[in-house]
CSV table of C-alpha atoms in Angstrom, one decimal:
chain,number,residue,atom,x,y,z
A,1,MET,CA,187.1,-12.0,112.8
A,2,ARG,CA,183.2,-11.3,112.8
A,3,LEU,CA,183.3,-13.7,116.3
A,4,ARG,CA,179.4,-12.8,116.5
A,5,HIS,CA,178.5,-15.5,113.9
A,6,THR,CA,180.2,-18.2,115.4
A,7,ARG,CA,177.6,-20.6,115.5
A,8,ALA,CA,176.0,-23.2,114.0
A,9,VAL,CA,172.8,-23.5,112.1
A,10,GLY,CA,170.9,-26.6,112.2
A,11,THR,CA,168.8,-28.8,114.5
A,12,ALA,CA,171.2,-30.5,116.8
A,13,ALA,CA,169.3,-32.6,119.7
A,14,VAL,CA,169.1,-30.7,123.4
A,15,ALA,CA,170.4,-33.4,125.7
A,16,VAL,CA,172.3,-32.1,129.0
A,17,LEU,CA,172.0,-34.9,131.3
A,18,SER,CA,173.0,-34.6,135.3
A,19,LEU,CA,175.4,-31.9,135.1
A,20,SER,CA,177.4,-31.8,137.9
A,21,LEU,CA,177.4,-29.4,140.6
A,22,VAL,CA,180.7,-29.4,142.6
A,23,THR,CA,182.4,-26.2,140.7
A,24,ALA,CA,179.5,-24.3,140.7
A,25,CYS,CA,179.4,-24.6,144.0
A,26,GLY,CA,182.8,-23.7,144.6
A,27,GLY,CA,183.8,-19.9,145.7
A,28,GLY,CA,184.3,-17.0,143.5
A,29,GLY,CA,185.3,-14.0,145.7
A,30,PHE,CA,182.8,-11.3,144.2
A,31,GLN,CA,181.0,-9.3,146.2
A,32,SER,CA,177.9,-8.1,145.2
A,33,GLU,CA,175.0,-5.3,146.2
A,34,ASP,CA,172.8,-7.8,147.8
A,35,GLY,CA,175.4,-8.8,150.1
A,36,SER,CA,176.4,-12.1,149.0
A,37,ASP,CA,179.4,-12.9,148.1
A,38,ALA,CA,180.5,-16.1,145.2
A,39,SER,CA,181.0,-18.9,148.0
A,40,GLY,CA,177.8,-19.3,148.8
A,41,GLY,CA,174.3,-17.3,149.8
A,42,ALA,CA,174.0,-15.5,146.5
A,43,THR,CA,170.8,-14.9,145.0
A,44,GLY,CA,169.0,-12.1,142.1
A,45,THR,CA,167.9,-13.1,138.7
A,46,VAL,CA,170.7,-12.7,136.1
A,47,ARG,CA,169.9,-12.0,132.8
A,48,MET,CA,172.0,-13.6,130.5
A,49,LEU,CA,172.1,-12.4,126.6
A,50,VAL,CA,173.0,-15.6,124.5
A,51,ASN,CA,172.9,-16.4,120.9
A,52,ILE,CA,169.9,-18.4,120.0
A,53,THR,CA,170.7,-20.1,116.8
A,54,PRO,CA,168.3,-23.5,115.2
A,55,ASN,CA,171.0,-25.6,117.5
A,56,LEU,CA,171.2,-23.0,120.2
A,57,THR,CA,167.9,-22.3,121.5
A,58,LYS,CA,165.9,-20.9,124.3
A,59,ASN,CA,165.2,-24.2,125.4
A,60,TYR,CA,168.8,-25.3,125.2
A,61,TRP,CA,169.5,-22.5,126.9
A,62,ARG,CA,167.6,-23.1,129.7
A,63,ASP,CA,168.0,-26.7,130.0
A,64,LEU,CA,171.9,-25.7,130.5
A,65,VAL,CA,171.5,-23.6,133.3
A,66,ALA,CA,168.4,-25.5,134.7
A,67,PRO,CA,170.7,-27.9,137.3
A,68,PHE,CA,172.4,-24.8,138.4
A,69,GLU,CA,169.4,-22.8,139.4
A,70,LYS,CA,168.4,-26.4,140.9
A,71,ALA,CA,171.4,-26.1,143.2
A,72,ASN,CA,171.2,-22.9,143.7
A,73,PRO,CA,167.2,-21.8,144.7
A,74,GLY,CA,168.3,-18.4,145.1
A,75,ILE,CA,169.3,-17.6,141.7
A,76,LYS,CA,166.9,-17.1,138.6
A,77,VAL,CA,168.6,-17.4,135.2
A,78,GLU,CA,166.6,-15.6,132.6
A,79,ILE,CA,167.7,-16.1,129.2
A,80,GLU,CA,167.6,-13.4,126.7
A,81,ALA,CA,167.8,-13.5,122.7
A,82,PRO,CA,168.9,-10.7,120.8
A,83,THR,CA,166.5,-8.0,119.7
A,84,SER,CA,168.5,-6.5,116.8
A,85,SER,CA,167.5,-6.9,113.8
A,86,ASP,CA,170.2,-8.9,112.6
A,87,GLY,CA,169.9,-11.4,115.8
A,88,ALA,CA,173.2,-10.8,116.5
A,89,VAL,CA,174.4,-10.4,120.1
A,90,ASP,CA,176.8,-7.5,119.8
A,91,THR,CA,174.4,-5.2,117.4
A,92,THR,CA,172.2,-5.7,120.2
A,93,LEU,CA,174.4,-4.7,123.3
A,94,PRO,CA,174.5,-0.8,122.1
A,95,GLN,CA,170.6,-0.6,122.1
A,96,LEU,CA,170.1,-2.0,125.6
A,97,LEU,CA,173.2,0.1,127.1
A,98,ALA,CA,171.3,3.5,125.4
A,99,ALA,CA,167.8,2.1,127.1
A,100,GLY,CA,169.7,1.5,130.1
A,101,SER,CA,169.2,-1.9,130.4
A,102,PRO,CA,172.5,-4.4,129.8
A,103,PRO,CA,172.0,-7.8,130.9
A,104,ASP,CA,174.2,-9.2,133.5
A,105,VAL,CA,176.3,-11.8,131.2
A,106,VAL,CA,176.3,-11.8,127.9
A,107,GLU,CA,177.3,-15.0,126.4
A,108,GLY,CA,179.1,-14.8,122.7
A,109,SER,CA,179.8,-10.8,122.7
A,110,HIS,CA,183.2,-9.7,121.4
A,111,SER,CA,182.8,-6.0,120.9
A,112,ASN,CA,185.6,-3.9,122.4
A,113,LYS,CA,183.0,-1.1,122.4
A,114,VAL,CA,181.5,-2.6,125.4
A,115,VAL,CA,184.8,-3.2,127.5
A,116,PRO,CA,183.8,-0.4,129.7
A,117,TYR,CA,180.9,-1.9,131.3
A,118,LEU,CA,182.6,-5.3,131.9
A,119,ARG,CA,184.1,-6.3,135.1
A,120,ASP,CA,187.6,-7.3,134.9
A,121,LEU,CA,188.3,-11.0,135.9
A,122,SER,CA,191.9,-10.9,136.4
A,123,ASP,CA,191.8,-11.7,140.1
A,124,GLN,CA,189.9,-15.0,138.9
A,125,SER,CA,191.8,-18.7,139.1
A,126,TRP,CA,188.7,-20.4,137.6
A,127,ALA,CA,188.5,-17.1,134.7
A,128,THR,CA,192.4,-17.0,133.9
A,129,SER,CA,192.7,-20.8,133.6
A,130,ALA,CA,190.1,-20.8,131.1
A,131,PRO,CA,191.0,-21.3,127.5
A,132,MET,CA,193.1,-18.7,125.6
A,133,ALA,CA,192.6,-16.6,128.2
A,134,ASP,CA,195.9,-15.0,127.8
A,135,ALA,CA,195.1,-14.6,124.4
A,136,GLN,CA,192.0,-12.9,125.4
A,137,ARG,CA,193.5,-9.9,127.5
A,138,LEU,CA,193.4,-6.2,127.1
A,139,ASP,CA,196.4,-4.3,128.4
A,140,GLY,CA,196.5,-7.2,130.9
A,141,HIS,CA,193.0,-7.2,131.9
A,142,LEU,CA,190.7,-10.3,131.5
A,143,TYR,CA,187.5,-9.9,130.6
A,144,ASP,CA,186.2,-12.9,128.7
A,145,VAL,CA,185.9,-16.7,129.9
A,146,SER,CA,185.4,-19.0,127.2
A,147,ILE,CA,184.8,-22.7,127.5
A,148,GLY,CA,187.0,-23.9,124.1
A,149,GLN,CA,188.3,-22.1,121.0
A,150,GLN,CA,187.2,-22.9,117.4
A,151,ALA,CA,188.5,-23.3,114.2
A,152,GLN,CA,187.8,-21.0,111.8
A,153,SER,CA,189.7,-21.5,108.4
A,154,LEU,CA,187.7,-24.7,107.2
A,155,ILE,CA,186.6,-26.1,104.0
A,156,PHE,CA,184.3,-28.4,104.0
A,157,TYR,CA,183.2,-30.1,100.6
A,158,ASN,CA,180.7,-33.0,99.2
A,159,LYS,CA,182.9,-36.1,98.6
A,160,THR,CA,180.5,-37.1,95.5
A,161,ALA,CA,180.9,-33.8,93.8
A,162,PHE,CA,184.7,-34.6,94.4
A,163,THR,CA,184.3,-37.8,92.9
A,164,LYS,CA,182.0,-36.9,90.2
A,165,ALA,CA,184.8,-34.2,89.2
A,166,GLY,CA,187.3,-36.3,88.9
A,167,ILE,CA,189.1,-35.0,91.6
A,168,THR,CA,191.0,-37.2,94.2
A,169,ASP,CA,193.2,-34.8,96.5
A,170,GLU,CA,192.4,-32.2,98.3
A,171,PRO,CA,193.7,-29.3,97.2
A,172,THR,CA,197.0,-27.7,99.0
A,173,THR,CA,196.7,-24.2,97.4
A,174,MET,CA,194.9,-21.1,95.8
A,175,LYS,CA,195.7,-22.3,92.3
A,176,GLU,CA,195.0,-26.0,92.8
A,177,LEU,CA,191.5,-25.2,94.8
A,178,THR,CA,190.4,-22.9,91.2
A,179,ALA,CA,191.2,-25.5,88.9
A,180,ASP,CA,188.7,-28.2,91.3
A,181,MET,CA,186.5,-25.2,91.0
A,182,ALA,CA,186.5,-25.6,87.5
A,183,LYS,CA,186.2,-29.2,87.5
A,184,LEU,CA,183.4,-28.8,89.8
A,185,LYS,CA,181.7,-26.7,87.3
A,186,ASN,CA,182.1,-28.7,84.4
A,187,ALA,CA,180.5,-31.5,86.5
A,188,GLY,CA,177.1,-29.7,87.7
A,189,TYR,CA,177.8,-28.3,90.8
A,190,LEU,CA,178.0,-24.8,92.0
A,191,PRO,CA,181.6,-25.0,92.9
A,192,MET,CA,181.5,-23.0,96.1
A,193,GLN,CA,178.8,-22.1,98.6
A,194,THR,CA,178.3,-18.5,99.9
A,195,ALA,CA,175.7,-16.1,101.3
A,196,GLY,CA,175.2,-12.4,101.9
A,197,GLU,CA,174.7,-10.5,105.3
A,198,TRP,CA,178.2,-11.2,107.5
A,199,VAL,CA,178.9,-14.9,105.5
A,200,THR,CA,180.8,-12.9,102.9
A,201,GLU,CA,183.4,-11.4,104.7
A,202,ALA,CA,184.0,-13.4,107.6
A,203,GLN,CA,184.6,-16.4,103.9
A,204,PHE,CA,186.7,-14.4,102.8
A,205,MET,CA,189.0,-13.4,105.8
A,206,GLN,CA,188.6,-17.3,106.6
A,207,LEU,CA,190.1,-18.3,103.3
A,208,PHE,CA,192.9,-16.0,102.9
A,209,VAL,CA,194.5,-15.0,105.8
A,210,PRO,CA,195.7,-18.2,106.9
A,211,THR,CA,198.0,-17.3,103.7
A,212,LEU,CA,199.5,-14.3,105.7
A,213,THR,CA,199.5,-15.6,109.6
A,214,THR,CA,201.4,-18.5,108.3
A,215,SER,CA,204.4,-16.8,107.9
A,216,ASP,CA,203.2,-14.5,110.5
A,217,PRO,CA,201.4,-15.8,113.4
A,218,ASP,CA,201.0,-12.3,114.6
A,219,TRP,CA,199.5,-10.8,111.5
A,220,TYR,CA,196.0,-10.1,113.0
A,221,LEU,CA,197.7,-8.4,116.0
A,222,GLN,CA,199.8,-6.3,113.7
A,223,ALA,CA,196.5,-5.4,111.4
A,224,ALA,CA,194.1,-4.4,114.5
A,225,LYS,CA,197.3,-1.8,115.7
A,226,GLY,CA,197.1,-0.4,112.5
A,227,LYS,CA,200.9,-2.0,111.4
A,228,ARG,CA,199.3,-3.9,108.3
A,229,SER,CA,198.0,-2.8,105.1
A,230,LEU,CA,195.1,-4.8,103.8
A,231,ALA,CA,195.5,-3.5,100.4
A,232,THR,CA,198.9,-4.7,100.1
A,233,ASP,CA,198.2,-8.3,102.1
A,234,LEU,CA,195.1,-9.1,100.8
A,235,GLY,CA,194.6,-6.9,97.8
A,236,PRO,CA,195.4,-10.6,95.5
A,237,ALA,CA,192.9,-12.3,97.4
A,238,ALA,CA,190.2,-9.8,96.4
A,239,THR,CA,191.7,-9.9,92.9
A,240,GLN,CA,191.5,-13.9,93.0
A,241,TYR,CA,188.0,-13.8,94.8
A,242,LYS,CA,186.2,-11.8,92.4
A,243,SER,CA,187.7,-13.8,89.7
A,244,TRP,CA,185.4,-16.7,91.1
A,245,ILE,CA,182.8,-14.6,91.1
A,246,ASP,CA,183.4,-13.3,87.5
A,247,LYS,CA,183.6,-16.6,86.4
A,248,GLY,CA,180.3,-18.1,88.1
A,249,TYR,CA,182.4,-20.5,90.5
A,250,ILE,CA,180.3,-18.3,93.1
A,251,ASP,CA,177.1,-17.4,92.9
A,252,LYS,CA,176.8,-14.3,91.5
A,253,ASN,CA,173.5,-13.4,93.3
A,254,ALA,CA,174.4,-15.1,96.5
A,255,LEU,CA,174.4,-11.5,98.5
A,256,GLY,CA,170.5,-12.4,98.8
A,257,THR,CA,171.0,-15.6,100.4
A,258,LYS,CA,170.6,-15.9,103.9
A,259,TYR,CA,173.3,-17.6,106.0
A,260,ALA,CA,170.7,-20.9,106.5
A,261,ASP,CA,169.7,-20.9,103.8
A,262,GLY,CA,173.5,-21.0,102.2
A,263,GLU,CA,174.0,-23.7,104.3
A,264,THR,CA,171.2,-25.5,103.6
A,265,ASP,CA,172.1,-25.3,99.6
A,266,PHE,CA,175.2,-27.0,100.4
A,267,LEU,CA,173.7,-29.9,102.8
A,268,SER,CA,171.3,-30.7,99.8
A,269,GLY,CA,174.0,-31.1,97.6
A,270,LYS,CA,173.3,-28.2,95.2
A,271,SER,CA,177.3,-26.8,95.6
A,272,ALA,CA,180.6,-28.7,96.4
A,273,LEU,CA,182.5,-26.3,98.7
A,274,TYR,CA,181.5,-24.3,102.2
A,275,PRO,CA,183.9,-22.2,103.8
A,276,MET,CA,182.8,-22.2,107.2
A,277,GLY,CA,184.2,-22.7,110.9
A,278,CYS,CA,184.3,-25.8,113.1
A,279,TRP,CA,180.3,-25.3,114.5
A,280,PHE,CA,179.2,-26.2,111.0
A,281,VAL,CA,179.6,-29.7,112.2
A,282,ALA,CA,176.7,-30.1,114.5
A,283,ALA,CA,174.9,-28.6,111.8
A,284,GLU,CA,176.3,-31.6,109.5
A,285,HIS,CA,175.2,-33.9,111.9
A,286,ALA,CA,171.8,-33.2,112.3
A,287,ALA,CA,171.0,-33.1,108.6
A,288,LYS,CA,169.4,-35.5,106.4
A,289,LYS,CA,171.8,-36.7,103.1
A,290,ASP,CA,173.2,-38.9,100.5
A,291,PHE,CA,176.9,-37.5,100.5
A,292,GLU,CA,179.4,-37.4,103.0
A,293,VAL,CA,181.3,-34.7,104.0
A,294,GLY,CA,185.1,-33.7,104.0
A,295,VAL,CA,187.0,-31.3,105.8
A,296,PHE,CA,190.2,-29.1,105.5
A,297,ALA,CA,192.0,-26.4,106.2
A,298,ALA,CA,192.5,-23.6,103.8
A,299,PRO,CA,195.1,-23.4,101.6
A,300,GLN,CA,197.6,-20.6,101.7
A,301,MET,CA,197.5,-18.8,98.0
A,302,THR,CA,200.4,-20.5,96.5
A,303,ASN,CA,202.4,-22.4,99.1
A,304,PRO,CA,202.0,-25.8,99.7
A,305,SER,CA,203.2,-26.3,103.0
A,306,THR,CA,201.2,-26.6,105.6
A,307,PRO,CA,198.6,-23.5,106.4
A,308,SER,CA,198.1,-22.1,110.3
A,309,LEU,CA,194.7,-22.5,111.2
A,310,SER,CA,193.1,-19.7,112.7
A,311,VAL,CA,191.4,-20.0,116.2
A,312,THR,CA,189.2,-17.9,118.6
A,313,PRO,CA,188.1,-18.6,121.7
A,314,GLY,CA,184.9,-20.4,121.5
A,315,SER,CA,181.5,-19.3,123.6
A,316,ASN,CA,183.2,-16.6,125.8
A,317,TYR,CA,180.9,-15.6,128.8
A,318,ARG,CA,180.9,-11.7,130.4
A,319,ILE,CA,179.7,-10.2,133.3
A,320,PHE,CA,179.3,-6.3,133.2
A,321,LYS,CA,179.9,-4.4,136.1
A,322,GLY,CA,176.6,-2.6,136.6
A,323,SER,CA,175.1,-5.9,137.2
A,324,LYS,CA,173.9,-6.0,141.0
A,325,HIS,CA,174.1,-10.2,141.5
A,326,GLN,CA,177.4,-9.8,141.0
A,327,ALA,CA,177.9,-12.8,143.1
A,328,ALA,CA,174.8,-14.6,141.3
A,329,ASP,CA,176.7,-13.4,138.3
A,330,ALA,CA,179.9,-14.9,139.0
A,331,LYS,CA,178.9,-18.3,140.0
A,332,LEU,CA,176.5,-19.1,137.1
A,333,VAL,CA,179.9,-17.9,134.6
A,334,GLN,CA,182.2,-20.4,136.6
A,335,PHE,CA,179.5,-23.4,136.3
A,336,LEU,CA,179.0,-22.3,132.8
A,337,THR,CA,183.1,-22.6,131.6
A,338,THR,CA,184.3,-25.0,134.5
A,339,ASP,CA,181.6,-27.4,135.0
A,340,LYS,CA,182.3,-30.7,133.2
A,341,ALA,CA,179.0,-31.4,132.2
A,342,ALA,CA,178.0,-28.2,131.2
A,343,VAL,CA,181.3,-27.6,129.3
A,344,GLU,CA,181.0,-30.8,127.4
A,345,SER,CA,177.4,-30.2,126.5
A,346,GLN,CA,178.4,-27.0,124.6
A,347,LEU,CA,181.4,-28.0,123.2
A,348,ARG,CA,178.8,-30.9,121.3
A,349,GLN,CA,176.2,-27.9,120.7
A,350,ASP,CA,178.4,-26.1,119.0
A,351,THR,CA,181.3,-28.3,117.6
A,352,SER,CA,183.7,-26.7,120.1
A,353,TYR,CA,187.2,-27.9,121.0
A,354,ARG,CA,189.2,-28.1,124.3
A,355,THR,CA,191.8,-30.0,125.4
A,356,GLY,CA,190.7,-32.4,128.0
A,357,TYR,CA,187.1,-32.8,126.8
A,358,PRO,CA,187.1,-35.3,124.2
A,359,TYR,CA,183.4,-36.2,123.3
A,360,GLN,CA,182.2,-38.2,120.0
A,361,LEU,CA,179.9,-36.6,117.6
A,362,THR,CA,180.8,-37.7,114.1
A,363,PRO,CA,183.6,-38.6,111.9
A,364,LEU,CA,183.7,-35.3,110.4
A,365,SER,CA,184.4,-34.4,114.2
A,366,ASP,CA,187.2,-36.4,114.0
A,367,GLU,CA,189.1,-35.0,111.4
A,368,VAL,CA,188.5,-31.4,112.9
A,369,GLN,CA,189.3,-32.4,115.8
A,370,LYS,CA,192.7,-33.9,113.6
A,371,LEU,CA,193.4,-30.6,112.1
A,372,LEU,CA,193.4,-28.7,115.3
A,373,ASP,CA,195.9,-31.1,117.1
A,374,ASP,CA,197.9,-31.1,114.3
A,375,ALA,CA,197.8,-27.2,114.1
A,376,ALA,CA,198.6,-27.0,117.6
A,377,ASP,CA,202.2,-27.3,117.1
A,378,GLY,CA,203.1,-23.7,115.8
A,379,HIS,CA,200.2,-23.6,113.0
A,380,GLN,CA,197.6,-22.1,115.4
A,381,ALA,CA,196.6,-18.2,114.2
A,382,ILE,CA,194.9,-16.2,116.5
A,383,MET,CA,191.9,-14.5,115.2
A,384,GLY,CA,189.8,-12.1,116.7
A,385,GLY,CA,189.5,-11.4,120.3
A,386,GLY,CA,191.3,-9.5,122.4
A,387,GLU,CA,194.6,-7.2,121.4
A,388,TYR,CA,193.9,-9.5,118.4
A,389,GLN,CA,190.6,-8.0,117.3
A,390,MET,CA,189.9,-5.2,115.0
A,391,PRO,CA,188.6,-2.1,115.5
A,392,ALA,CA,184.5,-2.4,116.2
A,393,GLY,CA,183.0,-1.8,112.8
A,394,PHE,CA,185.6,-3.4,111.1
A,395,GLU,CA,183.6,-7.1,109.7
A,396,ASP,CA,180.5,-4.1,108.4
A,397,GLU,CA,183.2,-2.3,106.7
A,398,GLU,CA,185.2,-5.3,104.4
A,399,GLY,CA,181.9,-6.6,104.5
A,400,LYS,CA,180.7,-3.9,102.7
A,401,GLN,CA,183.1,-3.4,100.1
A,402,ILE,CA,184.1,-7.5,99.6
A,403,GLN,CA,180.7,-7.4,98.6
A,404,SER,CA,180.8,-4.3,96.2
A,405,LEU,CA,183.1,-6.8,94.0
A,406,TYR,CA,179.6,-8.9,92.9
A,407,THR,CA,178.1,-5.2,91.9
A,408,GLY,CA,181.3,-4.5,89.5
A,409,GLY,CA,183.4,-3.2,92.1
A,410,SER,CA,187.3,-2.9,92.0
A,411,PRO,CA,189.1,-5.2,94.2
A,412,SER,CA,192.4,-2.8,94.5
A,413,THR,CA,189.9,0.2,95.2
A,414,ALA,CA,187.5,-2.4,97.5
A,415,MET,CA,191.0,-3.1,99.9
A,416,LYS,CA,192.3,0.6,99.2
A,417,ASN,CA,188.4,1.5,101.2
A,418,VAL,CA,189.1,-0.8,104.0
A,419,ASP,CA,192.5,1.0,104.9
A,420,ALA,CA,190.9,4.2,104.5
A,421,TRP,CA,188.6,3.1,107.5
A,422,LEU,CA,191.3,1.6,108.9
A,423,LYS,CA,193.2,4.5,109.5
A,424,ALA,CA,190.5,6.7,110.4
A,425,GLN,CA,189.8,4.9,113.8
A,426,PRO,CA,190.9,5.9,116.9
A,427,LYS,CA,194.4,4.4,117.9
């Protein structure tokens, strides 16, 4: 749900080679204040706000756009990092808007609060043909262009830990998963790795929402419209999660752990299970370790049937309509989302997936691809984005309530508080 955290943390190698510039030179149909259009002659400096992580570094972004700048000498792309205390794009944007200095293009933003400031791309064929374009529409308008999709509801696991704990099969229900965690704890492992910050809420939703979306693929859509009660739908999940904390299956002091540190703890072999999105594959690939990592889809609470896999658009781009260089903006975003080499580079770097753009990374990446392929036939559920996105601030509010479970809070009260918050939001 909280899409601003769909980012890998790891040190993946930067390799952007010989990017084809054919699509970058294609027409986009925009008129700019500088008098140029997207078919040619666009000029200006495009300020692009992007997610910065250990694998999505400023150098990576600069290398990615360098061939575009070479083919378009009148356009310079200025890469900007988030400036908010949490390092998030969607937290930085309100600050830039308040200062009267929004970017021209933003990558990785999902907040509906900024939609009034965005350019409608519904008349651009290159945008409407992008992955998951229809799922990202708001009232028929398209403001986001993505390079692919990401799987969210995954659980990565230490295969050596499973062997030492005597676990021979991947769990097919939350009941089985809970029993496996008891075995993992007895084997000397922290059963499940989590962290504070945004991780707590994100993992909670990734773990338990598949139970809801398997029977109702549009659960997110209904919840976003206020037609679902989280106290009813997620109450049992909160109770289950609290029991894991109480039994020591999750570190009771996890709220003091940073995202990157939690990832490092799992990759160093201290913990056995790590719920996270598919972007983790890039970090796993870069890490030096003495065990293999496997992956399975987060199971349903009690039903052993194949669960729905939560998917969300990966690496989406938006254009601010107040930008003075609309032609250059459009030309850049078209390049980033349609140029084959540029798309493949981003898919590989952040471990996203797109039909027709296969890439070889690791056996773990192939396992994730198989889960996505198997889920595509009626077993995918859209998570966030467009009309499927919860009201702005939901992740923060729910995160606060889930984190209250670590300090003695009641699961029932936590979910009721989230419902009360949702009810108070403007419809």
